[in-house]
């Protein structure tokens, strides 16, 4: 029985794929695991019509699986970090409100109102448009401008 295009492409590219995974993960065992995961994902979900398409899919899926593995490791490493109680700092509610007011300082009253309705009250754009007699597009534009202004203010504060 002759192997299909995907299988033959995987066999031909196995060493190259292993090398790519090794460069991402810096660990031979993880690279081998990722190679198996790649094969399973692509075999179960994909069909290919030629060897070039198979090669591209294999490399793309391998890259994504490597990134997933790295993200998972990073999250586990962050969970393992123990922060001493002395270093933990909780902002008081008043501090948060003061900081938020500082960030909203450059907003127009309409932008502040829309921002507060979305962020604090959980309204969606359609509800706000009805309540303020505006179009949905106007609400989106004002919210976009408010977010942009808050980002700019935040960057200035953090410098």
PDB file of C-alpha atoms in Angstrom:
ATOM      1  CA  UNK A   1       0.000   0.000   0.000  1.00  0.00           C
ATOM      2  CA  UNK A   2       1.456   3.342  -1.078  1.00  0.00           C
ATOM      3  CA  UNK A   3       1.448   6.137   1.543  1.00  0.00           C
ATOM      4  CA  UNK A   4      -0.635   9.214   0.817  1.00  0.00           C
ATOM      5  CA  UNK A   5       0.889  12.610  -0.028  1.00  0.00           C
ATOM      6  CA  UNK A   6       0.676  13.852   3.562  1.00  0.00           C
ATOM      7  CA  UNK A   7       2.372  10.783   5.014  1.00  0.00           C
ATOM      8  CA  UNK A   8       5.161  10.758   2.451  1.00  0.00           C
ATOM      9  CA  UNK A   9       5.741  14.497   2.923  1.00  0.00           C
ATOM     10  CA  UNK A  10       5.895  14.040   6.691  1.00  0.00           C
ATOM     11  CA  UNK A  11       8.418  11.214   6.353  1.00  0.00           C
ATOM     12  CA  UNK A  12      10.555  13.281   3.963  1.00  0.00           C
ATOM     13  CA  UNK A  13      10.437  16.373   6.211  1.00  0.00           C
ATOM     14  CA  UNK A  14      10.670  14.605   9.574  1.00  0.00           C
ATOM     15  CA  UNK A  15      14.289  15.583  10.279  1.00  0.00           C
ATOM     16  CA  UNK A  16      13.743  19.171   9.170  1.00  0.00           C
ATOM     17  CA  UNK A  17      10.573  19.452  11.271  1.00  0.00           C
ATOM     18  CA  UNK A  18      12.405  18.007  14.270  1.00  0.00           C
ATOM     19  CA  UNK A  19      15.175  20.553  13.798  1.00  0.00           C
ATOM     20  CA  UNK A  20      12.641  23.428  13.630  1.00  0.00           C
ATOM     21  CA  UNK A  21      10.903  22.202  16.788  1.00  0.00           C
ATOM     22  CA  UNK A  22      14.264  21.850  18.530  1.00  0.00           C
ATOM     23  CA  UNK A  23      15.127  25.458  17.688  1.00  0.00           C
ATOM     24  CA  UNK A  24      11.850  26.640  19.208  1.00  0.00           C
ATOM     25  CA  UNK A  25      11.822  24.464  22.317  1.00  0.00           C
ATOM     26  CA  UNK A  26      15.514  23.844  23.100  1.00  0.00           C
ATOM     27  CA  UNK A  27      14.625  20.360  24.342  1.00  0.00           C
ATOM     28  CA  UNK A  28      14.796  17.113  22.358  1.00  0.00           C
ATOM     29  CA  UNK A  29      11.970  15.356  24.231  1.00  0.00           C
ATOM     30  CA  UNK A  30       9.632  18.327  23.788  1.00  0.00           C
ATOM     31  CA  UNK A  31      10.570  18.519  20.102  1.00  0.00           C
ATOM     32  CA  UNK A  32       9.664  14.862  19.631  1.00  0.00           C
ATOM     33  CA  UNK A  33       6.351  15.367  21.454  1.00  0.00           C
ATOM     34  CA  UNK A  34       5.548  18.371  19.293  1.00  0.00           C
ATOM     35  CA  UNK A  35       6.353  16.370  16.176  1.00  0.00           C
ATOM     36  CA  UNK A  36       3.829  13.716  17.220  1.00  0.00           C
ATOM     37  CA  UNK A  37       1.210  16.332  18.098  1.00  0.00           C
ATOM     38  CA  UNK A  38       1.736  17.978  14.724  1.00  0.00           C
ATOM     39  CA  UNK A  39       1.266  14.693  12.911  1.00  0.00           C
ATOM     40  CA  UNK A  40      -1.919  13.914  14.847  1.00  0.00           C
ATOM     41  CA  UNK A  41      -3.432  17.348  14.341  1.00  0.00           C
ATOM     42  CA  UNK A  42      -2.748  17.495  10.643  1.00  0.00           C
ATOM     43  CA  UNK A  43      -3.681  13.872   9.913  1.00  0.00           C
ATOM     44  CA  UNK A  44      -7.023  14.153  11.686  1.00  0.00           C
ATOM     45  CA  UNK A  45      -8.048  17.553  10.344  1.00  0.00           C
ATOM     46  CA  UNK A  46      -6.402  18.135   6.976  1.00  0.00           C
ATOM     47  CA  UNK A  47      -6.389  16.843   3.480  1.00  0.00           C
ATOM     48  CA  UNK A  48      -3.857  17.956   0.910  1.00  0.00           C
ATOM     49  CA  UNK A  49      -3.736  17.852  -2.856  1.00  0.00           C
ATOM     50  CA  UNK A  50       0.019  18.101  -3.479  1.00  0.00           C
ATOM     51  CA  UNK A  51       3.336  17.791  -1.678  1.00  0.00           C
ATOM     52  CA  UNK A  52       3.966  21.565  -1.561  1.00  0.00           C
ATOM     53  CA  UNK A  53       0.669  22.135   0.242  1.00  0.00           C
ATOM     54  CA  UNK A  54       1.499  19.267   2.616  1.00  0.00           C
ATOM     55  CA  UNK A  55       4.917  20.781   3.373  1.00  0.00           C
ATOM     56  CA  UNK A  56       3.411  24.209   4.075  1.00  0.00           C
ATOM     57  CA  UNK A  57       0.697  22.796   6.338  1.00  0.00           C
ATOM     58  CA  UNK A  58       3.169  20.627   8.243  1.00  0.00           C
ATOM     59  CA  UNK A  59       5.513  23.549   8.929  1.00  0.00           C
ATOM     60  CA  UNK A  60       2.667  25.890   9.865  1.00  0.00           C
ATOM     61  CA  UNK A  61       1.029  23.405  12.245  1.00  0.00           C
ATOM     62  CA  UNK A  62       4.405  22.527  13.777  1.00  0.00           C
ATOM     63  CA  UNK A  63       5.123  26.191  14.435  1.00  0.00           C
ATOM     64  CA  UNK A  64       1.703  26.671  16.060  1.00  0.00           C
ATOM     65  CA  UNK A  65       2.105  23.574  18.238  1.00  0.00           C
ATOM     66  CA  UNK A  66       5.551  24.808  19.361  1.00  0.00           C
ATOM     67  CA  UNK A  67       4.117  28.188  20.273  1.00  0.00           C
ATOM     68  CA  UNK A  68       1.269  26.524  22.194  1.00  0.00           C
ATOM     69  CA  UNK A  69       3.786  24.417  24.115  1.00  0.00           C
ATOM     70  CA  UNK A  70       5.911  27.478  24.950  1.00  0.00           C
ATOM     71  CA  UNK A  71       2.858  29.393  26.137  1.00  0.00           C
ATOM     72  CA  UNK A  72       1.801  26.481  28.314  1.00  0.00           C
ATOM     73  CA  UNK A  73       5.281  26.295  29.863  1.00  0.00           C
ATOM     74  CA  UNK A  74       5.320  30.031  30.495  1.00  0.00           C
ATOM     75  CA  UNK A  75       1.917  29.895  32.207  1.00  0.00           C
ATOM     76  CA  UNK A  76       3.038  26.983  34.378  1.00  0.00           C
ATOM     77  CA  UNK A  77       6.207  28.861  35.290  1.00  0.00           C
ATOM     78  CA  UNK A  78       4.174  31.912  36.273  1.00  0.00           C
ATOM     79  CA  UNK A  79       1.890  29.762  38.428  1.00  0.00           C
ATOM     80  CA  UNK A  80       4.923  28.336  40.240  1.00  0.00           C
ATOM     81  CA  UNK A  81       6.242  31.752  41.248  1.00  0.00           C
ATOM     82  CA  UNK A  82       5.502  32.540  44.867  1.00  0.00           C
ATOM     83  CA  UNK A  83       5.343  36.235  45.651  1.00  0.00           C
ATOM     84  CA  UNK A  84       6.192  37.080  49.242  1.00  0.00           C
ATOM     85  CA  UNK A  85       3.390  38.756  51.177  1.00  0.00           C
ATOM     86  CA  UNK A  86       5.526  41.833  51.767  1.00  0.00           C
ATOM     87  CA  UNK A  87       5.774  42.440  48.011  1.00  0.00           C
ATOM     88  CA  UNK A  88       2.092  42.017  47.308  1.00  0.00           C
ATOM     89  CA  UNK A  89       0.363  45.346  46.925  1.00  0.00           C
ATOM     90  CA  UNK A  90      -3.336  45.776  46.578  1.00  0.00           C
ATOM     91  CA  UNK A  91      -4.689  49.063  45.361  1.00  0.00           C
ATOM     92  CA  UNK A  92      -7.471  50.484  47.424  1.00  0.00           C
ATOM     93  CA  UNK A  93     -10.758  51.261  45.715  1.00  0.00           C
ATOM     94  CA  UNK A  94     -10.112  54.978  46.098  1.00  0.00           C
ATOM     95  CA  UNK A  95      -6.696  54.632  44.427  1.00  0.00           C
ATOM     96  CA  UNK A  96      -8.239  52.815  41.481  1.00  0.00           C
ATOM     97  CA  UNK A  97     -10.958  55.440  41.075  1.00  0.00           C
ATOM     98  CA  UNK A  98      -8.398  58.246  41.275  1.00  0.00           C
ATOM     99  CA  UNK A  99      -6.201  56.583  38.672  1.00  0.00           C
ATOM    100  CA  UNK A 100      -9.191  55.997  36.387  1.00  0.00           C
ATOM    101  CA  UNK A 101     -10.261  59.643  36.697  1.00  0.00           C
ATOM    102  CA  UNK A 102      -6.746  60.700  35.825  1.00  0.00           C
ATOM    103  CA  UNK A 103      -6.807  58.518  32.719  1.00  0.00           C
ATOM    104  CA  UNK A 104     -10.212  59.892  31.674  1.00  0.00           C
ATOM    105  CA  UNK A 105      -9.172  63.523  32.209  1.00  0.00           C
ATOM    106  CA  UNK A 106      -8.819  64.402  28.492  1.00  0.00           C
ATOM    107  CA  UNK A 107     -12.101  62.819  27.400  1.00  0.00           C
ATOM    108  CA  UNK A 108     -15.125  64.820  26.349  1.00  0.00           C
ATOM    109  CA  UNK A 109     -18.213  64.444  28.570  1.00  0.00           C
ATOM    110  CA  UNK A 110     -19.881  62.287  25.905  1.00  0.00           C
ATOM    111  CA  UNK A 111     -16.827  60.028  25.653  1.00  0.00           C
ATOM    112  CA  UNK A 112     -16.708  59.709  29.450  1.00  0.00           C
ATOM    113  CA  UNK A 113     -20.382  58.820  29.560  1.00  0.00           C
ATOM    114  CA  UNK A 114     -20.045  56.187  26.811  1.00  0.00           C
ATOM    115  CA  UNK A 115     -16.867  54.770  28.387  1.00  0.00           C
ATOM    116  CA  UNK A 116     -18.532  54.449  31.805  1.00  0.00           C
ATOM    117  CA  UNK A 117     -21.673  52.873  30.349  1.00  0.00           C
ATOM    118  CA  UNK A 118     -19.613  50.239  28.534  1.00  0.00           C
ATOM    119  CA  UNK A 119     -16.935  49.536  31.138  1.00  0.00           C
ATOM    120  CA  UNK A 120     -18.830  49.939  34.405  1.00  0.00           C
ATOM    121  CA  UNK A 121     -22.455  49.288  33.497  1.00  0.00           C
ATOM    122  CA  UNK A 122     -21.914  46.602  30.855  1.00  0.00           C
ATOM    123  CA  UNK A 123     -24.038  48.234  28.164  1.00  0.00           C
ATOM    124  CA  UNK A 124     -23.493  47.325  24.533  1.00  0.00           C
ATOM    125  CA  UNK A 125     -23.259  49.795  21.662  1.00  0.00           C
ATOM    126  CA  UNK A 126     -26.892  49.355  20.600  1.00  0.00           C
ATOM    127  CA  UNK A 127     -28.239  50.061  24.084  1.00  0.00           C
ATOM    128  CA  UNK A 128     -26.112  53.182  24.415  1.00  0.00           C
ATOM    129  CA  UNK A 129     -27.151  54.399  20.957  1.00  0.00           C
ATOM    130  CA  UNK A 130     -30.834  54.113  21.931  1.00  0.00           C
ATOM    131  CA  UNK A 131     -30.332  55.735  25.317  1.00  0.00           C
ATOM    132  CA  UNK A 132     -28.293  58.690  24.012  1.00  0.00           C
ATOM    133  CA  UNK A 133     -30.155  59.049  20.690  1.00  0.00           C
ATOM    134  CA  UNK A 134     -27.020  58.393  18.652  1.00  0.00           C
ATOM    135  CA  UNK A 135     -26.188  56.004  15.854  1.00  0.00           C
ATOM    136  CA  UNK A 136     -24.285  52.829  16.699  1.00  0.00           C
ATOM    137  CA  UNK A 137     -21.422  54.079  14.522  1.00  0.00           C
ATOM    138  CA  UNK A 138     -21.225  57.316  16.539  1.00  0.00           C
ATOM    139  CA  UNK A 139     -21.054  55.340  19.780  1.00  0.00           C
ATOM    140  CA  UNK A 140     -18.282  53.123  18.375  1.00  0.00           C
ATOM    141  CA  UNK A 141     -16.316  56.121  17.138  1.00  0.00           C
ATOM    142  CA  UNK A 142     -16.580  57.898  20.500  1.00  0.00           C
ATOM    143  CA  UNK A 143     -15.519  54.750  22.349  1.00  0.00           C
ATOM    144  CA  UNK A 144     -12.608  54.272  19.961  1.00  0.00           C
ATOM    145  CA  UNK A 145     -11.469  57.849  20.514  1.00  0.00           C
ATOM    146  CA  UNK A 146     -11.877  57.461  24.279  1.00  0.00           C
ATOM    147  CA  UNK A 147      -9.724  54.319  24.311  1.00  0.00           C
ATOM    148  CA  UNK A 148      -7.098  56.021  22.170  1.00  0.00           C
ATOM    149  CA  UNK A 149      -6.975  59.046  24.483  1.00  0.00           C
ATOM    150  CA  UNK A 150      -6.769  56.812  27.580  1.00  0.00           C
ATOM    151  CA  UNK A 151      -3.888  54.855  25.984  1.00  0.00           C
ATOM    152  CA  UNK A 152      -2.030  58.083  25.247  1.00  0.00           C
ATOM    153  CA  UNK A 153      -2.579  59.362  28.781  1.00  0.00           C
ATOM    154  CA  UNK A 154      -1.480  56.043  30.255  1.00  0.00           C
ATOM    155  CA  UNK A 155       1.742  56.101  28.241  1.00  0.00           C
ATOM    156  CA  UNK A 156       2.477  59.614  29.484  1.00  0.00           C
ATOM    157  CA  UNK A 157       1.837  58.625  33.100  1.00  0.00           C
ATOM    158  CA  UNK A 158       3.983  55.486  32.889  1.00  0.00           C
ATOM    159  CA  UNK A 159       7.033  57.342  31.575  1.00  0.00           C
TER     160      UNK A 159
END
